[in-house]
JSON list of C-alpha atoms in Angstrom, two decimals:
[
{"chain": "A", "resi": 229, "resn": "UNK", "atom": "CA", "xyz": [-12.52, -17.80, 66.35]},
{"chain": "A", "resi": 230, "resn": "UNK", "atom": "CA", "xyz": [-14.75, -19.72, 63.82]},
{"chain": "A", "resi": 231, "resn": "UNK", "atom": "CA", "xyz": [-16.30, -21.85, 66.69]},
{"chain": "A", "resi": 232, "resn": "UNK", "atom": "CA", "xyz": [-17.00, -18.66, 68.56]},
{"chain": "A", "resi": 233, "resn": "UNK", "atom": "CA", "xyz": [-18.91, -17.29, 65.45]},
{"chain": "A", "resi": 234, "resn": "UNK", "atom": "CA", "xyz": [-20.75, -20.18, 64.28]},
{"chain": "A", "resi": 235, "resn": "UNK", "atom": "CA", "xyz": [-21.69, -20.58, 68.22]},
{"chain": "A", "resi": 236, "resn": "UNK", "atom": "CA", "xyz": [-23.27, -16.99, 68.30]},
{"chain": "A", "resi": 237, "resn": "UNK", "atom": "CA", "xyz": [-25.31, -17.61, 64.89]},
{"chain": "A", "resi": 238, "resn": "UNK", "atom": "CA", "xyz": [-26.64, -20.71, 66.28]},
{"chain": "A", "resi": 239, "resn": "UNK", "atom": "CA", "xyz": [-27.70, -19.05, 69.53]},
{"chain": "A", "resi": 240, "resn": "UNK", "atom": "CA", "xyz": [-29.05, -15.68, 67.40]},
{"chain": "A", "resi": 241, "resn": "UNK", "atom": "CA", "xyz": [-31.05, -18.27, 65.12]},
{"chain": "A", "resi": 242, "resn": "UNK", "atom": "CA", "xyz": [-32.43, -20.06, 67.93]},
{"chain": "A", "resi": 243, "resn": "UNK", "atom": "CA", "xyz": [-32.78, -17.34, 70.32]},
{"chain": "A", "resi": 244, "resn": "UNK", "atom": "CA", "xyz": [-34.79, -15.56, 67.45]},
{"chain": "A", "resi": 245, "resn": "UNK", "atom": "CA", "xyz": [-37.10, -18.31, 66.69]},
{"chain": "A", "resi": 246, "resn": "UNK", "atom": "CA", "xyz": [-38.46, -19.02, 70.68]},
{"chain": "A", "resi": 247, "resn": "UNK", "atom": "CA", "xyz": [-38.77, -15.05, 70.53]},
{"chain": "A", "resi": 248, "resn": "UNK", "atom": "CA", "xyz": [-41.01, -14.83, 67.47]},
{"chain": "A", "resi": 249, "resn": "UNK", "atom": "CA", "xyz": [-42.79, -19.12, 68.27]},
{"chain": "A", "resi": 250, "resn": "UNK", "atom": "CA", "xyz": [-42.89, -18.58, 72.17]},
{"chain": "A", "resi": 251, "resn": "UNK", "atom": "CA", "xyz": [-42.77, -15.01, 73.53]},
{"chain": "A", "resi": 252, "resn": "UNK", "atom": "CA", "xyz": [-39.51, -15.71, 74.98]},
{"chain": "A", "resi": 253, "resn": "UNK", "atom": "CA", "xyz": [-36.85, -13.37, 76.30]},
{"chain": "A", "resi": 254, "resn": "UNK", "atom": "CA", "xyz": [-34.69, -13.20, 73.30]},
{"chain": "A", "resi": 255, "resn": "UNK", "atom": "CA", "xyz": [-31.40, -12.18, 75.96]},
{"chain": "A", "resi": 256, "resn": "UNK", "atom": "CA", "xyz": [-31.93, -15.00, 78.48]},
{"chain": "A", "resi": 257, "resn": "UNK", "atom": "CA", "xyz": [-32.63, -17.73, 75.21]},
{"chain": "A", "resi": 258, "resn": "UNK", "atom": "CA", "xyz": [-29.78, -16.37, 73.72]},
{"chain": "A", "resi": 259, "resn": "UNK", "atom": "CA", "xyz": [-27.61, -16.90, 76.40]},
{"chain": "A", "resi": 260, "resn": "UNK", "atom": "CA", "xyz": [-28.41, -20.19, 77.28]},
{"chain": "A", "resi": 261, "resn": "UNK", "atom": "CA", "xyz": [-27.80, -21.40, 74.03]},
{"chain": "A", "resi": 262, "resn": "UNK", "atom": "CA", "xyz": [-24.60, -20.03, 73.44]},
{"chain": "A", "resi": 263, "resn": "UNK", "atom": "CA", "xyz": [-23.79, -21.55, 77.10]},
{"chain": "A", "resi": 264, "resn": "UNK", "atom": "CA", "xyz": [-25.29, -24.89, 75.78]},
{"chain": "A", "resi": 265, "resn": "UNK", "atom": "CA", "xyz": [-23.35, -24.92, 72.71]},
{"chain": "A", "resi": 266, "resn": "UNK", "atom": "CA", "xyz": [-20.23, -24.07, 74.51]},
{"chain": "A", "resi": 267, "resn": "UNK", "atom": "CA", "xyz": [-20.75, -26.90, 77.24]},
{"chain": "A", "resi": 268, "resn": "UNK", "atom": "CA", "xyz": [-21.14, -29.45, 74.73]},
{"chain": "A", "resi": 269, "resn": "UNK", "atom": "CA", "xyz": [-17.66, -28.94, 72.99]},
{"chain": "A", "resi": 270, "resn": "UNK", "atom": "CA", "xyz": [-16.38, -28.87, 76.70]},
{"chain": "A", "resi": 271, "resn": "UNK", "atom": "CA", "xyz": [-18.11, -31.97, 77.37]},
{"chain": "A", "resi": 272, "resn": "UNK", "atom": "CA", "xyz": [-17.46, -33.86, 73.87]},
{"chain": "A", "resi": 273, "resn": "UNK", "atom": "CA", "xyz": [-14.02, -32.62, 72.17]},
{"chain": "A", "resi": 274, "resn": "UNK", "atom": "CA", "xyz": [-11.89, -33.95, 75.65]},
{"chain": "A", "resi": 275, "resn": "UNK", "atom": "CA", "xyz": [-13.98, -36.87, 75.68]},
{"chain": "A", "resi": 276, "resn": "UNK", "atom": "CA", "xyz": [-13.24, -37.26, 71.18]},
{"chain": "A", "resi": 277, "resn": "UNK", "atom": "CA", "xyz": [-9.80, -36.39, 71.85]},
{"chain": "A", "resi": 278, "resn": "UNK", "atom": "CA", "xyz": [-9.38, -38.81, 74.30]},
{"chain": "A", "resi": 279, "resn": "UNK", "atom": "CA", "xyz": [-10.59, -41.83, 73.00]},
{"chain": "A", "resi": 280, "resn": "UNK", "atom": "CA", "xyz": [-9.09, -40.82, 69.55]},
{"chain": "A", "resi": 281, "resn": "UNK", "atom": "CA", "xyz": [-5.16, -40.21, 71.32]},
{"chain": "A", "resi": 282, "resn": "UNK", "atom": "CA", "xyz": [-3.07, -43.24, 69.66]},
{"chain": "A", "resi": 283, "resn": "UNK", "atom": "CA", "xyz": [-0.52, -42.47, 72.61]},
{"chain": "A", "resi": 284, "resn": "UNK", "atom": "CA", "xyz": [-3.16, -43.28, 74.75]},
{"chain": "A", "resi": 285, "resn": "UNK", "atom": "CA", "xyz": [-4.45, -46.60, 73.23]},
{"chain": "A", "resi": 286, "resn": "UNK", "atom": "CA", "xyz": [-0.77, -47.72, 73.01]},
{"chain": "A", "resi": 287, "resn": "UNK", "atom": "CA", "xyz": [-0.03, -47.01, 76.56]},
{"chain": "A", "resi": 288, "resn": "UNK", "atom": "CA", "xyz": [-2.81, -49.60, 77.81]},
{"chain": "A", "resi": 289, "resn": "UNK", "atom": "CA", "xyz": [-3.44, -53.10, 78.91]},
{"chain": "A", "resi": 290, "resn": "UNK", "atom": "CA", "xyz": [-5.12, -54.88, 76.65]},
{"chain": "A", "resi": 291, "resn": "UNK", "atom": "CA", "xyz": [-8.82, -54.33, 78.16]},
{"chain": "A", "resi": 292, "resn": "UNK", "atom": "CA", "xyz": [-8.76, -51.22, 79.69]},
{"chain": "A", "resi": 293, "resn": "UNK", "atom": "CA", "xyz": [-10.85, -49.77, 77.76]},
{"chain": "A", "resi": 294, "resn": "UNK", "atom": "CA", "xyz": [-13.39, -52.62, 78.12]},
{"chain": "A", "resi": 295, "resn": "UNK", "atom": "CA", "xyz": [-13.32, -52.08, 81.93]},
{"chain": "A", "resi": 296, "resn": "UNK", "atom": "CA", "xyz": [-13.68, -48.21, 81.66]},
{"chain": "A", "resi": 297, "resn": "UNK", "atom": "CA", "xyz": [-16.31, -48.24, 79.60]},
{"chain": "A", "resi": 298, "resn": "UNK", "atom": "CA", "xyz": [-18.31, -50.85, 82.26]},
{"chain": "A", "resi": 299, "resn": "UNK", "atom": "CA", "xyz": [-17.46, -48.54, 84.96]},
{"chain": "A", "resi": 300, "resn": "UNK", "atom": "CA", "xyz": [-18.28, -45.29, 83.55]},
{"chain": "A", "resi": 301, "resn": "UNK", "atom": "CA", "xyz": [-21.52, -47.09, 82.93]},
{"chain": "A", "resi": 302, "resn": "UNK", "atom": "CA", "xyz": [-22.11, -48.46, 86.24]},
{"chain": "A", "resi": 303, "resn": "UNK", "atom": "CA", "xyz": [-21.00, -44.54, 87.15]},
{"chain": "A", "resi": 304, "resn": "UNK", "atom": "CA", "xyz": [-24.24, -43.44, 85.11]},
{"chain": "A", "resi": 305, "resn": "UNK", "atom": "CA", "xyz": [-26.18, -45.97, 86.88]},
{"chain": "A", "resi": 306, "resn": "UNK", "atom": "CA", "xyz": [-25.31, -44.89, 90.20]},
{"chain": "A", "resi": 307, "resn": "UNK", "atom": "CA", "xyz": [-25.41, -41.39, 88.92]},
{"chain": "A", "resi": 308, "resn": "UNK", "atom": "CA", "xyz": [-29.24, -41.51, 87.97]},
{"chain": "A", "resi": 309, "resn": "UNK", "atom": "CA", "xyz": [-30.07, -43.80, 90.87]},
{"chain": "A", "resi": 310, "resn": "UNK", "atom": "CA", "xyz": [-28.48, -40.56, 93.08]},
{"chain": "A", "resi": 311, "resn": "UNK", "atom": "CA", "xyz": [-30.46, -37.63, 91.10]},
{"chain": "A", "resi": 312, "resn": "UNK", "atom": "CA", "xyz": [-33.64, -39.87, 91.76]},
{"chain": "A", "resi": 313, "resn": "UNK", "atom": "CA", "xyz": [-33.26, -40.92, 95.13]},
{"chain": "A", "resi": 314, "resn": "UNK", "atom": "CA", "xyz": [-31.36, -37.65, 96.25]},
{"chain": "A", "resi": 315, "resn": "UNK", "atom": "CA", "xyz": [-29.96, -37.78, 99.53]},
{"chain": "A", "resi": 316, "resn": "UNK", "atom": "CA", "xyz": [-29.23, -33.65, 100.66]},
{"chain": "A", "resi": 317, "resn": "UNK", "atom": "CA", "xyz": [-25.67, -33.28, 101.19]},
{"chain": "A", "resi": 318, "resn": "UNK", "atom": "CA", "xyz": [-24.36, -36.73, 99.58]},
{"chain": "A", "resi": 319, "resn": "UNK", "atom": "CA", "xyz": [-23.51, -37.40, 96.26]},
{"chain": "A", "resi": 320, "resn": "UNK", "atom": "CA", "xyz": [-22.62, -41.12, 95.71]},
{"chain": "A", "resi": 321, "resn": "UNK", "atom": "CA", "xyz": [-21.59, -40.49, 91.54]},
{"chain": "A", "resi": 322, "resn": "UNK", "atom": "CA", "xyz": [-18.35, -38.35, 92.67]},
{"chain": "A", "resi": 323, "resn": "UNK", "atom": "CA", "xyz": [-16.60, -40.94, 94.24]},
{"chain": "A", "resi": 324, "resn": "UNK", "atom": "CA", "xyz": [-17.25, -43.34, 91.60]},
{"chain": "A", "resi": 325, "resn": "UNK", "atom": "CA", "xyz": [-16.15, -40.41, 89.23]},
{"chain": "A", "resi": 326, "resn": "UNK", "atom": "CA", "xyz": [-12.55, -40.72, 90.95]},
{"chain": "A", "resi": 327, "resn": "UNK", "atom": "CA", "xyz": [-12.60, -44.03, 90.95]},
{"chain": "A", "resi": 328, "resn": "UNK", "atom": "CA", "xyz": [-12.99, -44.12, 87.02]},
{"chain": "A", "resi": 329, "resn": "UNK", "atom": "CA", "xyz": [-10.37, -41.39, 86.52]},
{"chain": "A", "resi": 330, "resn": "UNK", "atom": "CA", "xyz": [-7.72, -42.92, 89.20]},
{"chain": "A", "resi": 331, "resn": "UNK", "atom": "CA", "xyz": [-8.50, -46.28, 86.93]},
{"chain": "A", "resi": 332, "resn": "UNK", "atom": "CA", "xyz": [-8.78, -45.24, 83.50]},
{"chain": "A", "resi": 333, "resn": "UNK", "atom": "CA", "xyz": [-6.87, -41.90, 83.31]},
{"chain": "A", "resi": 334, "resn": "UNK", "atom": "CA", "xyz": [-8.12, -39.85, 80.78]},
{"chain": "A", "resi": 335, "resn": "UNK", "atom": "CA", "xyz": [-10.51, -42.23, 79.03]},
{"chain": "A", "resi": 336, "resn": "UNK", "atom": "CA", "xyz": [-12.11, -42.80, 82.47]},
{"chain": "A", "resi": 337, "resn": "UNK", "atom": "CA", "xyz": [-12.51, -39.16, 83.52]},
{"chain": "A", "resi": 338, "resn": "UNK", "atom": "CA", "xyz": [-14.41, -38.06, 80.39]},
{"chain": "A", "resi": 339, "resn": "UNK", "atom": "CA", "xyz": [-16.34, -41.23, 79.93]},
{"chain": "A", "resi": 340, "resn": "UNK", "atom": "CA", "xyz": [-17.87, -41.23, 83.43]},
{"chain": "A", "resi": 341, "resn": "UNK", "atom": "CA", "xyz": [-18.02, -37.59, 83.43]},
{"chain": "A", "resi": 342, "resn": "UNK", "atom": "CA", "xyz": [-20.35, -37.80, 80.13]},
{"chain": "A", "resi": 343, "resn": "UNK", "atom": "CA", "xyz": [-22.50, -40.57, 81.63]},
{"chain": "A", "resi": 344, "resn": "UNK", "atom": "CA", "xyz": [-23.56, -38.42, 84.74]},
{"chain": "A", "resi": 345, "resn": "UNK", "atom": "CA", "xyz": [-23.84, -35.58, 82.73]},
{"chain": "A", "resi": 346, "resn": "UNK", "atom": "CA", "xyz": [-26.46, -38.20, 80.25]},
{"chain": "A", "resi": 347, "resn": "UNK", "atom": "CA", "xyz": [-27.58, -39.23, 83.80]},
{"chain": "A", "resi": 348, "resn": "UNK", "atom": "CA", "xyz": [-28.42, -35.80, 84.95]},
{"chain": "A", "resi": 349, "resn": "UNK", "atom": "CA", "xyz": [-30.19, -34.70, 81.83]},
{"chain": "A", "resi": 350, "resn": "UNK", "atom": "CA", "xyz": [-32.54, -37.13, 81.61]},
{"chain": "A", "resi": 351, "resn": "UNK", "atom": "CA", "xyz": [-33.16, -37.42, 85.40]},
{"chain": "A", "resi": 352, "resn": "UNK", "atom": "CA", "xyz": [-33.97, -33.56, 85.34]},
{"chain": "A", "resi": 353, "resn": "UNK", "atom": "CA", "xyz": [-35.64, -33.50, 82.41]},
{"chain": "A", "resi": 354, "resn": "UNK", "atom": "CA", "xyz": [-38.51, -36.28, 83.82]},
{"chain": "A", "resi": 355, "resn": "UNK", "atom": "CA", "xyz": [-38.76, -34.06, 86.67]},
{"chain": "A", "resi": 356, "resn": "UNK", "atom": "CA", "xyz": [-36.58, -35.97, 88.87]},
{"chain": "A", "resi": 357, "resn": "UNK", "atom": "CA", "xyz": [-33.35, -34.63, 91.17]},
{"chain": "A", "resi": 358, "resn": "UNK", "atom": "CA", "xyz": [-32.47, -32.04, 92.90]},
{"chain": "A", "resi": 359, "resn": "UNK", "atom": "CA", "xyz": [-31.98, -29.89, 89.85]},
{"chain": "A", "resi": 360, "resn": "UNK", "atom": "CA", "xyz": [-35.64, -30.10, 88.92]},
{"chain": "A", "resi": 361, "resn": "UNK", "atom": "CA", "xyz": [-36.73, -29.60, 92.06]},
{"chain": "A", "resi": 362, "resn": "UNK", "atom": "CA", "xyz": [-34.24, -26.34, 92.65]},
{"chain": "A", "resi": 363, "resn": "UNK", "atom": "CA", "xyz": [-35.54, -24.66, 89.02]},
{"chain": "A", "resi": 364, "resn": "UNK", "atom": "CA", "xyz": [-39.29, -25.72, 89.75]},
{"chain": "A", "resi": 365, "resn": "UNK", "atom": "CA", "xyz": [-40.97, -25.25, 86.28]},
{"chain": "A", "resi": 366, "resn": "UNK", "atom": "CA", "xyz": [-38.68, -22.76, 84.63]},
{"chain": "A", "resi": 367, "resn": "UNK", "atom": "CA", "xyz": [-37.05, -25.12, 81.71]},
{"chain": "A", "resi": 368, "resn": "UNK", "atom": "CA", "xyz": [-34.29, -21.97, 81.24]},
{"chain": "A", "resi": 369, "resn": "UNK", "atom": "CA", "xyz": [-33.03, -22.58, 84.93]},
{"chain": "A", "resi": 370, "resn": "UNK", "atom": "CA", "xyz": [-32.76, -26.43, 84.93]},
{"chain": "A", "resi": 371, "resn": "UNK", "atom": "CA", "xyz": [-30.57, -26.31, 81.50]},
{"chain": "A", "resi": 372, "resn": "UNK", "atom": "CA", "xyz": [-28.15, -23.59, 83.48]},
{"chain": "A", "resi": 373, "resn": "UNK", "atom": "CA", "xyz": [-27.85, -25.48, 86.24]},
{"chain": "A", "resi": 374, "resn": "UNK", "atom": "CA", "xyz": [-27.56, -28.73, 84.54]},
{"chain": "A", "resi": 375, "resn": "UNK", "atom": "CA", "xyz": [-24.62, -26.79, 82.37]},
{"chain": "A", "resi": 376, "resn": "UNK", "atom": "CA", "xyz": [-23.03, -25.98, 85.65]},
{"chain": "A", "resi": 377, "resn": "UNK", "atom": "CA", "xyz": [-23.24, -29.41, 86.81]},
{"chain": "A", "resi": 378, "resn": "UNK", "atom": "CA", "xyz": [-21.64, -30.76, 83.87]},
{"chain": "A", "resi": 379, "resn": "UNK", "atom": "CA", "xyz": [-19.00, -28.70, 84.21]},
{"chain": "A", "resi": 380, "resn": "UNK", "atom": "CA", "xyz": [-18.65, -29.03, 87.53]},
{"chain": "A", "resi": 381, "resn": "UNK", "atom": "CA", "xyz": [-17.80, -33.16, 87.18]},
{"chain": "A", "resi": 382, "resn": "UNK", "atom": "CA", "xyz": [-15.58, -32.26, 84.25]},
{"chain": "A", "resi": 383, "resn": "UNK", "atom": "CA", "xyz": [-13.61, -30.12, 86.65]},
{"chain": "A", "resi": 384, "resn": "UNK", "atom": "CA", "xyz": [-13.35, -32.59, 89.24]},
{"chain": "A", "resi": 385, "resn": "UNK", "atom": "CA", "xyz": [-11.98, -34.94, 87.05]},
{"chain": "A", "resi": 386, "resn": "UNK", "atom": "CA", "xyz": [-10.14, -33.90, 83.75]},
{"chain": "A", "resi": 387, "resn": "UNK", "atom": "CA", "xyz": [-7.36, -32.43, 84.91]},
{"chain": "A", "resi": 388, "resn": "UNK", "atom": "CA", "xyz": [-7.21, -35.62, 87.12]},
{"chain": "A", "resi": 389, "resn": "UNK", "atom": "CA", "xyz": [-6.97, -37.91, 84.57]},
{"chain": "A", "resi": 390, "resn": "UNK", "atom": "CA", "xyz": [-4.10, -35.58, 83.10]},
{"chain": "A", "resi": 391, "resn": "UNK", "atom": "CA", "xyz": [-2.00, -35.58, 85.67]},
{"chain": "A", "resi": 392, "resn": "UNK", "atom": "CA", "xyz": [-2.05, -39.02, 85.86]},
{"chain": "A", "resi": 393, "resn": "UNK", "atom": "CA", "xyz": [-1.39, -38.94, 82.01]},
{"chain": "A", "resi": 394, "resn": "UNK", "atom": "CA", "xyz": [1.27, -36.82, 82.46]},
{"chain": "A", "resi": 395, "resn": "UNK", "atom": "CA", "xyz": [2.50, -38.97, 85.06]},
{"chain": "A", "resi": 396, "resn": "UNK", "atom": "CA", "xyz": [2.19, -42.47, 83.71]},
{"chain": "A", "resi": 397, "resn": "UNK", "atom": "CA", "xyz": [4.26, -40.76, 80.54]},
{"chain": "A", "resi": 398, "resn": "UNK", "atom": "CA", "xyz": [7.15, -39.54, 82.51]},
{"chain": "A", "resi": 399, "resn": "UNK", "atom": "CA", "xyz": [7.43, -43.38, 83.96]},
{"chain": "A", "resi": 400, "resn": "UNK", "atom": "CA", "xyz": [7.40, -45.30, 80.59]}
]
């Protein structure tokens, strides 16, 4: 309940400032912020809780978390190299997205999933990718659509990675 509340007096605060600085629509501000706000503790508390879970850093091989991390960074690579170069219809990062989940359960799903989402924001925010090119100019549009996106990898992978959790628990 207090995250709720301190996320609708951040997006009040904000929303009231581009009303009174910019002209803004107070409404549409407001509710991109509070959307913002709650897409980041989507994006970062599985992501915290995963690399903080001492089940999960007992459970590994010895460098498994130095080969997620170099895969959910080659997954940002090919991530920003796809928003550049955007081919309609294909998305190369999803695949890759699997691949870190199927290899790194948990740790791999939100890692990789955070490095497109990095991938996508600054691709999109230089104007680049098919979600700047969707929204045009309008700077309210490309942050919904890049919180939908975010989402949308986090869905395709997080309860991936814990299922195979789950399932790597009920074999130990």
């Amino acid at each position: 309940a207090m995250s709720g509340t301190a996320r609708q007096i951040a997006a009040t605060g904000g929303a009231t400032i581009f009303r009174l600085s910019q002209g803004a629509p107070f409404l549409d501000v407001w509710t991109t912020w509070y959307c913002a706000d709650t897409c980041g503790l989507i994006t970062a508390v599985p992501l915290l809780l995963a690399w903080s879970d001492k089940r999960l850093w007992r459970e590994r091989r010895p460098h498994r978390e130095v080969q997620t991390l170099a895969l959910a960074l080659v997954v940002g690579l090919v991530a920003a190299f796809d928003f550049k170069y955007h081919i309609p219809g294909v998305s190369l990062a999803v695949p890759l997205l699997l691949l870190a989940t199927f290899h790194g359960g948990l740790l791999g799903a939100t890692t990789a999933s955070v490095t497109i989402g990095l991938a996508a924001i600054l691709e999109t925010m230089t104007g680049q990718g098919f979600i700047a090119h969707d929204a045009g100019g309008n700077m309210l549009e490309k942050v919904q659509n890049l919180q939908i996106f975010n989402i949308y990898m986090l869905l395709i992978a997080v309860p991936v990675g814990a299922v195979l959790e789950q399932r790597q628990r009920m074999t130990v």
